[in-house]
PDB file of C-alpha atoms in Angstrom:
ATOM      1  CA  UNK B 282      12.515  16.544  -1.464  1.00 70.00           C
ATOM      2  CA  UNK B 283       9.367  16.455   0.062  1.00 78.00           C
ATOM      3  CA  UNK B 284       8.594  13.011  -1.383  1.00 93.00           C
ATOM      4  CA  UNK B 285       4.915  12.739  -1.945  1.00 96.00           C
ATOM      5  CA  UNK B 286       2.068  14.981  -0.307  1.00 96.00           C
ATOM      6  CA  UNK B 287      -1.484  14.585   0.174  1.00 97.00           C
ATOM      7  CA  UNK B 288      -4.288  17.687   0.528  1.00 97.00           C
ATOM      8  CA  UNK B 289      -6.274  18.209   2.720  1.00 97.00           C
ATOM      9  CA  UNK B 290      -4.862  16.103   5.940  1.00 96.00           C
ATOM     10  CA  UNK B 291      -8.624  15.379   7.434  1.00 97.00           C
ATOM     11  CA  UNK B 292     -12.446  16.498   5.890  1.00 96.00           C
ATOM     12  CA  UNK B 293     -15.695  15.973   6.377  1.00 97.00           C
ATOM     13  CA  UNK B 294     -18.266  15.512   4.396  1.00 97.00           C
ATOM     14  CA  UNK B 295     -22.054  15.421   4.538  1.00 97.00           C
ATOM     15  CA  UNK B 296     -24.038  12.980   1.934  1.00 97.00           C
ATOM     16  CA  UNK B 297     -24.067  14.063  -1.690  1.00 97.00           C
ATOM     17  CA  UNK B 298     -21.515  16.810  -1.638  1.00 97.00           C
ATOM     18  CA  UNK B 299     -18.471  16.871  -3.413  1.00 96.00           C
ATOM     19  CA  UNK B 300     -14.985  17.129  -2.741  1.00 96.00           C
ATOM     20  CA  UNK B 301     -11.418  17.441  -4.521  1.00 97.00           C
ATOM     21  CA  UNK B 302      -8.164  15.633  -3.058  1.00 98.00           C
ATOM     22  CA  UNK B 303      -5.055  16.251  -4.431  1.00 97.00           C
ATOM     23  CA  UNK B 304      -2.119  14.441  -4.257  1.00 98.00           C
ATOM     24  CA  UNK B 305       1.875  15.769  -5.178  1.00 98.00           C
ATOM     25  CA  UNK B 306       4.659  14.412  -6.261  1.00 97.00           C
ATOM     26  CA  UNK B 307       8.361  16.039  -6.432  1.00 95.00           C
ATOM     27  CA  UNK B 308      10.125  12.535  -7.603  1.00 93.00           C
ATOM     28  CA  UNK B 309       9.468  12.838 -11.234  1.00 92.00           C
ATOM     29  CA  UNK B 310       7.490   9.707 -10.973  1.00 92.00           C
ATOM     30  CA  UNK B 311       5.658   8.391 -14.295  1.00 91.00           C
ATOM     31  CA  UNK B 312       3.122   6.396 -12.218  1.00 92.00           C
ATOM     32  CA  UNK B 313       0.687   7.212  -9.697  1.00 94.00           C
ATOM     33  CA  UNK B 314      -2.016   6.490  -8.012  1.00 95.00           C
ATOM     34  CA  UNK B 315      -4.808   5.950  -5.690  1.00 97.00           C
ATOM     35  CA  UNK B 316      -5.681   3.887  -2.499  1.00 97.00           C
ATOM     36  CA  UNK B 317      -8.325   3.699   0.459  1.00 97.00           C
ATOM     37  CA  UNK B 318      -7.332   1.733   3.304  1.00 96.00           C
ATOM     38  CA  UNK B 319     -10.241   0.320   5.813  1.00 94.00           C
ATOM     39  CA  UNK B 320     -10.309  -1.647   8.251  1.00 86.00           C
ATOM     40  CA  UNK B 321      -9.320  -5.305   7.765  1.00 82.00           C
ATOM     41  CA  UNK B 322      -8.953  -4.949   4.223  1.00 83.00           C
ATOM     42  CA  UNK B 323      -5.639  -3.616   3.352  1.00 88.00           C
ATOM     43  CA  UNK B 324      -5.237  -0.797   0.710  1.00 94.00           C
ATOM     44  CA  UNK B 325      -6.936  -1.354  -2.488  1.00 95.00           C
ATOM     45  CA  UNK B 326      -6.455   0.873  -5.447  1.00 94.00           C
ATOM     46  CA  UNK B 327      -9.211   3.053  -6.510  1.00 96.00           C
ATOM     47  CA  UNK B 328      -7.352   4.504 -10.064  1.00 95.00           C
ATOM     48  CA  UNK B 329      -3.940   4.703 -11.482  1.00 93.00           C
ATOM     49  CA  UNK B 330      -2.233   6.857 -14.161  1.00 93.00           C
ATOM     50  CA  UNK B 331       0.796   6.266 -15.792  1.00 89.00           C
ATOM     51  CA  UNK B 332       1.485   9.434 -17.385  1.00 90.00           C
ATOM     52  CA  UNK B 333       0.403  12.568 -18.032  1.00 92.00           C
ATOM     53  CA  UNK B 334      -3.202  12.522 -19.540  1.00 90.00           C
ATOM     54  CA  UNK B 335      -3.913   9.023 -18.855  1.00 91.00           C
ATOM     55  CA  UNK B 336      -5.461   7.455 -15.969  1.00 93.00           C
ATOM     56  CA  UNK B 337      -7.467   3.792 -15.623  1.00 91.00           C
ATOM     57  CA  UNK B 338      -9.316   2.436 -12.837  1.00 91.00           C
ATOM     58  CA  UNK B 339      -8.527  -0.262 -10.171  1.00 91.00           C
ATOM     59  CA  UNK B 340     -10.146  -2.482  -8.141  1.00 90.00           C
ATOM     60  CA  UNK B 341     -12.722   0.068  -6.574  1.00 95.00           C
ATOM     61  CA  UNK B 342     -13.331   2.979  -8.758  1.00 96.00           C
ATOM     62  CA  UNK B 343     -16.899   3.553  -8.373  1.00 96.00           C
ATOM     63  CA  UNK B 344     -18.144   6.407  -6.621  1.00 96.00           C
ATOM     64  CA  UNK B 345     -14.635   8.398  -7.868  1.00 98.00           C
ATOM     65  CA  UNK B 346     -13.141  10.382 -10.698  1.00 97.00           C
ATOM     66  CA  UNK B 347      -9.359  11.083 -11.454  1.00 97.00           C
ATOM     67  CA  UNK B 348      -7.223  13.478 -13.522  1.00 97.00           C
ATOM     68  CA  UNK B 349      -3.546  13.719 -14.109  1.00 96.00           C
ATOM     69  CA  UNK B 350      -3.012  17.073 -16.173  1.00 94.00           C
ATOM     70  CA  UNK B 351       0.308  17.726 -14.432  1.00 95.00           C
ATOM     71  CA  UNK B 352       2.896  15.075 -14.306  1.00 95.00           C
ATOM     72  CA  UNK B 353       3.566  15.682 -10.510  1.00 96.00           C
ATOM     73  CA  UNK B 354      -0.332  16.164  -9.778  1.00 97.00           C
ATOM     74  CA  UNK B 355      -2.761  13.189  -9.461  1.00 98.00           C
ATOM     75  CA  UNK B 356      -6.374  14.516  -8.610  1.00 98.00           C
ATOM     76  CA  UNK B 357      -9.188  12.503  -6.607  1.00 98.00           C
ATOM     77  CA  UNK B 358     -12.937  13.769  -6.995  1.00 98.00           C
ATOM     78  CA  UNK B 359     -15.904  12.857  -5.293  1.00 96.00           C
ATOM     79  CA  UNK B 360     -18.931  13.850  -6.986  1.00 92.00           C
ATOM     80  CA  UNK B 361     -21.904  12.851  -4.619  1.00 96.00           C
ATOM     81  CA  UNK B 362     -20.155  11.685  -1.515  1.00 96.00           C
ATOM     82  CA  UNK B 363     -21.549   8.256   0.478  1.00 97.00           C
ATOM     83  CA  UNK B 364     -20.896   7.333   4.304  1.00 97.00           C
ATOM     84  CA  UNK B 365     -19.487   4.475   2.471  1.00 96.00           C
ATOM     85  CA  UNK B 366     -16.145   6.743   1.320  1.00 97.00           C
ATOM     86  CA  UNK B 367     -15.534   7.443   4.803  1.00 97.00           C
ATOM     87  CA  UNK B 368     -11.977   6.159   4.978  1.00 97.00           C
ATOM     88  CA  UNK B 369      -8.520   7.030   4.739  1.00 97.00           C
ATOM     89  CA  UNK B 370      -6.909   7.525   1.263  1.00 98.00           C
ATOM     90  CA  UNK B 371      -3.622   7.466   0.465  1.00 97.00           C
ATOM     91  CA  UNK B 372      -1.785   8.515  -2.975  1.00 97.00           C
ATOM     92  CA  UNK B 373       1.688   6.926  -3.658  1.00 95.00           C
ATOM     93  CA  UNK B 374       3.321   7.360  -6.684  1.00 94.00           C
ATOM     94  CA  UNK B 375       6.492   5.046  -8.298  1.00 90.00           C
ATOM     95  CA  UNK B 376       8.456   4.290 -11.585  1.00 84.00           C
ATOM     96  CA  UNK B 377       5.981   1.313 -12.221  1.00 72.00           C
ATOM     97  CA  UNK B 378       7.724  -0.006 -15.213  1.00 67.00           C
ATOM     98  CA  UNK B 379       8.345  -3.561 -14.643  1.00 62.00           C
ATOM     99  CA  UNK B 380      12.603  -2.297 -16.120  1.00 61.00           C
ATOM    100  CA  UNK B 381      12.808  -0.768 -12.703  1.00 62.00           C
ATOM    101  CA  UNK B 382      13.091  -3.753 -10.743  1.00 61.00           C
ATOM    102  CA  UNK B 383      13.090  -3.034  -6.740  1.00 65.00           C
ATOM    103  CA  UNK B 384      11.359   0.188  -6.989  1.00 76.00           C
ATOM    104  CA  UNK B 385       9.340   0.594  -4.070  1.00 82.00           C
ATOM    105  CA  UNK B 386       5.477   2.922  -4.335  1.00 88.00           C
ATOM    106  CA  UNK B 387       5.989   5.546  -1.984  1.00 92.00           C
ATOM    107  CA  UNK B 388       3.343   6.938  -0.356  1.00 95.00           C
ATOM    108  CA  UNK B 389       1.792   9.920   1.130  1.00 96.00           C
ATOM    109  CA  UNK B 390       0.521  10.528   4.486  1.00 95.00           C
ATOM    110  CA  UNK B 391      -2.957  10.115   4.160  1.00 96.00           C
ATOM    111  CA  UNK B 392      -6.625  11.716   4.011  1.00 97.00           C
ATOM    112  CA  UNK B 393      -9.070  10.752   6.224  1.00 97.00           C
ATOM    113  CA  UNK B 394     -11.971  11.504   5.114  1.00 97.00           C
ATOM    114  CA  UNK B 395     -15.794  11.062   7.168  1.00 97.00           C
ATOM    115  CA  UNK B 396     -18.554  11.243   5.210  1.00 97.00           C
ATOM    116  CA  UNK B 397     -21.778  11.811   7.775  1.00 97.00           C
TER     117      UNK B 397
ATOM    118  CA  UNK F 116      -8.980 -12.656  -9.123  1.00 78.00           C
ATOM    119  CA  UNK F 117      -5.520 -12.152  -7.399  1.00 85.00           C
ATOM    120  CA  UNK F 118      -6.437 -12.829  -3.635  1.00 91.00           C
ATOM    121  CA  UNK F 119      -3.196 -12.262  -0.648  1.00 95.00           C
ATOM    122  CA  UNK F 120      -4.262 -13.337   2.654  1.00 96.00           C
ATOM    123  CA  UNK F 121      -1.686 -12.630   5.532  1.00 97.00           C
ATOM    124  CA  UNK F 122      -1.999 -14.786   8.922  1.00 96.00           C
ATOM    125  CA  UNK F 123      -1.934 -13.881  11.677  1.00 96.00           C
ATOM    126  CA  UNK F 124      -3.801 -10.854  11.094  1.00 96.00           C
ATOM    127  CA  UNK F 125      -3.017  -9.920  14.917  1.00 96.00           C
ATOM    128  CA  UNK F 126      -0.249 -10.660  16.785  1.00 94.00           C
ATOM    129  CA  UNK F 127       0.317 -10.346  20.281  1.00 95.00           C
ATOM    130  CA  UNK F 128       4.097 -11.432  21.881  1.00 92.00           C
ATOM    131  CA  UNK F 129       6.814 -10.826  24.637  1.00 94.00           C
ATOM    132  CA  UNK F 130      10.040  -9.210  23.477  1.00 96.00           C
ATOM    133  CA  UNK F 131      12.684 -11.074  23.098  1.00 96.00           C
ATOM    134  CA  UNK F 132      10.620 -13.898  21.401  1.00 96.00           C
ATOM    135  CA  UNK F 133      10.955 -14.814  17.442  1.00 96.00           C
ATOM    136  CA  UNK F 134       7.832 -15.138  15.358  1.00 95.00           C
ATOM    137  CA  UNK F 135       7.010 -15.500  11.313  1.00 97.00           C
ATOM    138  CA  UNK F 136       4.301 -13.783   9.590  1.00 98.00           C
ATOM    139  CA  UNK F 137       3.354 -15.443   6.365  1.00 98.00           C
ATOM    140  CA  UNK F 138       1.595 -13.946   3.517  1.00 97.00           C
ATOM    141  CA  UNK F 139      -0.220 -16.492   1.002  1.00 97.00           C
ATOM    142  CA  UNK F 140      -0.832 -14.966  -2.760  1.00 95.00           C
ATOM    143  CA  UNK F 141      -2.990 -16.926  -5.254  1.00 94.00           C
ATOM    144  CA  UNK F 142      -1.626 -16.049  -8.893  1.00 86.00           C
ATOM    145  CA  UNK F 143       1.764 -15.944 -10.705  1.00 83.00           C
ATOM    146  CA  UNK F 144       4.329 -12.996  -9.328  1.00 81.00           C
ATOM    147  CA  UNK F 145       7.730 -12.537  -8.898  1.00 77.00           C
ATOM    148  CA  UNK F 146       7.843  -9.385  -6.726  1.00 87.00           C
ATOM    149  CA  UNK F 147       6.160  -8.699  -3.382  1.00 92.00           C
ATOM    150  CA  UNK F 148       7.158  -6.270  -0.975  1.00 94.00           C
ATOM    151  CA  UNK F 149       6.705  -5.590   2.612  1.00 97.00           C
ATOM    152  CA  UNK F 150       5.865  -2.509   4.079  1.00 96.00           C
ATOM    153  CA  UNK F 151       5.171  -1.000   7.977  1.00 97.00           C
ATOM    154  CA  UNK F 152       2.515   1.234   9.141  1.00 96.00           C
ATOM    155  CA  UNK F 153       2.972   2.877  12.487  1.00 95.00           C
ATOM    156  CA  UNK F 154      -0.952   4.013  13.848  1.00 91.00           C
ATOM    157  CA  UNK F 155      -1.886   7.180  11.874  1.00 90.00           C
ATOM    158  CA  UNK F 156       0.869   6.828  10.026  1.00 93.00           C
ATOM    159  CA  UNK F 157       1.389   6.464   6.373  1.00 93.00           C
ATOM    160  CA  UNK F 158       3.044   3.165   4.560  1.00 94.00           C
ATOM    161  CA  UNK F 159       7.086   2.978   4.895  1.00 94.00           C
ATOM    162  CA  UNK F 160       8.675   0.223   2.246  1.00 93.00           C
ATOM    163  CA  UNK F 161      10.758  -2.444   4.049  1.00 95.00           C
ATOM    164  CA  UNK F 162      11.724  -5.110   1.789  1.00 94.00           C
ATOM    165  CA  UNK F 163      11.309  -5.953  -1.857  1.00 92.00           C
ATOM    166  CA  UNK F 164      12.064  -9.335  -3.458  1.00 92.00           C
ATOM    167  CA  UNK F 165      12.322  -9.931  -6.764  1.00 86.00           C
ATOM    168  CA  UNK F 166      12.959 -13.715  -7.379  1.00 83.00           C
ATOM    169  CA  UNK F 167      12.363 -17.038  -6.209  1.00 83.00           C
ATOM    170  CA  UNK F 168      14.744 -18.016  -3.029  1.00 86.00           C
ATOM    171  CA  UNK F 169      14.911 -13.644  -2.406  1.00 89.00           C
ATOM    172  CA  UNK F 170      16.219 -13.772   1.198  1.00 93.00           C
ATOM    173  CA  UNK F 171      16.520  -9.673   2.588  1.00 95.00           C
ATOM    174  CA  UNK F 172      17.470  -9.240   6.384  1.00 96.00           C
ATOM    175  CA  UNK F 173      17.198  -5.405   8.441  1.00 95.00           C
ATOM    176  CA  UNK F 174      18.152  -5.772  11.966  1.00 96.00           C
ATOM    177  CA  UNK F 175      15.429  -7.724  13.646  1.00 97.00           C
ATOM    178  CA  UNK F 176      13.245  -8.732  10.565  1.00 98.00           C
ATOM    179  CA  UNK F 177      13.989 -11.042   7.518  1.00 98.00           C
ATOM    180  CA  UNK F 178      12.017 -11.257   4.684  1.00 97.00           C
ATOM    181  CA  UNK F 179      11.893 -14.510   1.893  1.00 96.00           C
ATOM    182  CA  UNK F 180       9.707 -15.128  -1.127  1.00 95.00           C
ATOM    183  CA  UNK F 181       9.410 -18.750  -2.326  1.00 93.00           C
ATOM    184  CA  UNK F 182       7.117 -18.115  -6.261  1.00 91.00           C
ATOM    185  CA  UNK F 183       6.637 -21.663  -6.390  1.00 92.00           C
ATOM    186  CA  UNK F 184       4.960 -22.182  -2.875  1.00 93.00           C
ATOM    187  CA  UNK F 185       3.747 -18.207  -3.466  1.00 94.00           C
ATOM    188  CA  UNK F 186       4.545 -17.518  -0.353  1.00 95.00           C
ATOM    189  CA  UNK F 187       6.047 -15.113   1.799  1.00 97.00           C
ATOM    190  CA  UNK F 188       7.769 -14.567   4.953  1.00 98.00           C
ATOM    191  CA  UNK F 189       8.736 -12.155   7.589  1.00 98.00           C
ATOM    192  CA  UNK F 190      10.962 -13.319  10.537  1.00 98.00           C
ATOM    193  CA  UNK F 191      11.070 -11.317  13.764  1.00 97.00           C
ATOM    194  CA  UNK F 192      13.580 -12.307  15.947  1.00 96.00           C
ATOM    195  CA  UNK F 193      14.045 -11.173  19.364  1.00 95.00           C
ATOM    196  CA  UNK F 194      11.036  -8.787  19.081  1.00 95.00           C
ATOM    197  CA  UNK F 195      11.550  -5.502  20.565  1.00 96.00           C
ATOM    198  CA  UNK F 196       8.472  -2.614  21.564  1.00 95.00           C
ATOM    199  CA  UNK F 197       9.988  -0.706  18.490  1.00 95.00           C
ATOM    200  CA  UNK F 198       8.654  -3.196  16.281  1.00 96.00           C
ATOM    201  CA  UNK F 199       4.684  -3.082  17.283  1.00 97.00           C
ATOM    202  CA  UNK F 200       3.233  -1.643  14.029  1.00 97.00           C
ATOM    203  CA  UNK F 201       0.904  -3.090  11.032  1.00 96.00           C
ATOM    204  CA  UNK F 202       2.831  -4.814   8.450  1.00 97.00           C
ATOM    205  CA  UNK F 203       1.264  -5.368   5.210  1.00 97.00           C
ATOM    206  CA  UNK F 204       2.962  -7.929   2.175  1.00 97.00           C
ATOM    207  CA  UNK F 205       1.777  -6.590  -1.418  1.00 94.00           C
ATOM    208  CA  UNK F 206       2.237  -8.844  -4.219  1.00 92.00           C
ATOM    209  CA  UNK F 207       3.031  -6.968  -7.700  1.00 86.00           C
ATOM    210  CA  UNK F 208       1.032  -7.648 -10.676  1.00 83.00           C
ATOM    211  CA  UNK F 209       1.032  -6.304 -14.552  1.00 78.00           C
ATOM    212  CA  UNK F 210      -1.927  -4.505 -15.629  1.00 71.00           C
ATOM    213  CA  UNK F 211      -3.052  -3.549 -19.105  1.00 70.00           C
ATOM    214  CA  UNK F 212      -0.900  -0.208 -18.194  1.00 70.00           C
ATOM    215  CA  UNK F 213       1.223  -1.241 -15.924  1.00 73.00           C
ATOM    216  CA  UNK F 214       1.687  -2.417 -12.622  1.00 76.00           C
ATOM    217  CA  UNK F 215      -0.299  -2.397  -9.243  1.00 83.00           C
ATOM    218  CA  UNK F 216       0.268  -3.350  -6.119  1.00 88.00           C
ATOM    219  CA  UNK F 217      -2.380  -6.177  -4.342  1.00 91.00           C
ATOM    220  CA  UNK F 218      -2.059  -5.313  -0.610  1.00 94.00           C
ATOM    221  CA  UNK F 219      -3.019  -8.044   2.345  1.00 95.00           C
ATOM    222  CA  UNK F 220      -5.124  -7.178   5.052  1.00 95.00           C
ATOM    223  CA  UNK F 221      -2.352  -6.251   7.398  1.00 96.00           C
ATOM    224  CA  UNK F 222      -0.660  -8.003  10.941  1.00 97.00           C
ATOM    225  CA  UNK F 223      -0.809  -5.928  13.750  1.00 96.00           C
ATOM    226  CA  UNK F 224       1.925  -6.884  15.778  1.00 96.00           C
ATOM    227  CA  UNK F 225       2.379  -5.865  19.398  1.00 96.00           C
ATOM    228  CA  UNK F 226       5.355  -6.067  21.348  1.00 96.00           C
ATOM    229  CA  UNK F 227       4.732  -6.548  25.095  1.00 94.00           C
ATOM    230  CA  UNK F 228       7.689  -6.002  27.741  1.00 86.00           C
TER     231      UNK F 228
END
């Protein structure tokens, strides 16, 4: 099992392009989702999805589109990028369901991502 | 707004010493987990407790969750080098579809010999 992976590993960006990140998942996982981590502040989620086809937003989803066509495949778009995205972003991806008590998110390994 | 505030958020100490890291969360949960992040690294679960008086122990660290103090701890006893890493609590919380995960800022801990 390769547990959750994240593509690409690093990237940078110059203001107002656009990028794709894509994020895998091999544990048959309903739920996924979508973090950036900076400095001081933790991870907070960007967007979620809890299936295939659906997908709602989190605590800091502007600036960022999602899409979950494949079960195993949770998508992260930038459309105009901002030196405020730099960051790292990490996808983890769980059961969710509050029947599954004790299962842990796992996550991937990270994107960091500078936006200049 | 669901706020969890860790203290300390850095930690400096000699191995061999014991230290507790708590982690303060502001609304109603019964789950919070703890999870390690080595530099450049990505997040690795450690503990996750599910009810009031949840007491979890691995090797050098124990975890507890008291819901009505909402409060959490992690124990270090007899810190080793291994153990310098960031250690974040998250507190679980149901959304409209499904849960999420509210992360702290993070403890850096480091070990010194």
């Amino acid at each position: 099992n390769a547990g959750v992976t994240q593509t690409p590993k690093f990237r940078v960006l110059k203001t107002g392009q656009s990028m794709t990140l894509l994020c895998a998942q091999d544990m048959n996982h309903e739920y996924m989702y979508w973090y950036r981590q900076d400095p001081g502040m933790g991870l907070r989620l960007i967007h979620y999805s809890v299936g295939e086809g659906t997908t709602a937003k989190g605590e800091v989803p502007d600036g960022y589109n999602v899409s979950r066509l494949k079960k195993q495949n949770f998508l992260l778009g930038l459309e105009s990028a901002a030196p405020s995205q730099t960051s790292v972003y990490f996808c983890a991806s769980g059961k969710g369901d509050r029947a599954y008590l004790g299962e842990t998110q796992y996550f991937g390994p990270g994107t960091r991502l500078l936006v200049l | 707004e669901l706020k969890v505030e860790q203290n300390p958020l850095f930690l400096s100490m000699q191995e061999g010493k014991n230290y507790t890291i708590y982690c303060n969360y502001s609304t109603t949960s019964d789950r919070l987990y703890w999870y390690r992040q080595d530099p450049g690294k990505s997040l690795e679960s450690l503990f996750v407790l599910l009810s009031n008086g949840a007491v979890k122990q691995e090797g050098r660290l124990m975890a507890s969750l008291d819901t009505k103090a909402r409060l959490s701890t992690l124990h270090i006893t007899a810190a080793v080098h291994d153990l310098s890493a960031t250690y974040f609590c998250a507190v679980d919380i149901y959304m409209e579809y499904g849960n999420k995960l509210v992360f702290g800022a993070g403890t850096i801990l480091r070990v010194k010999s």
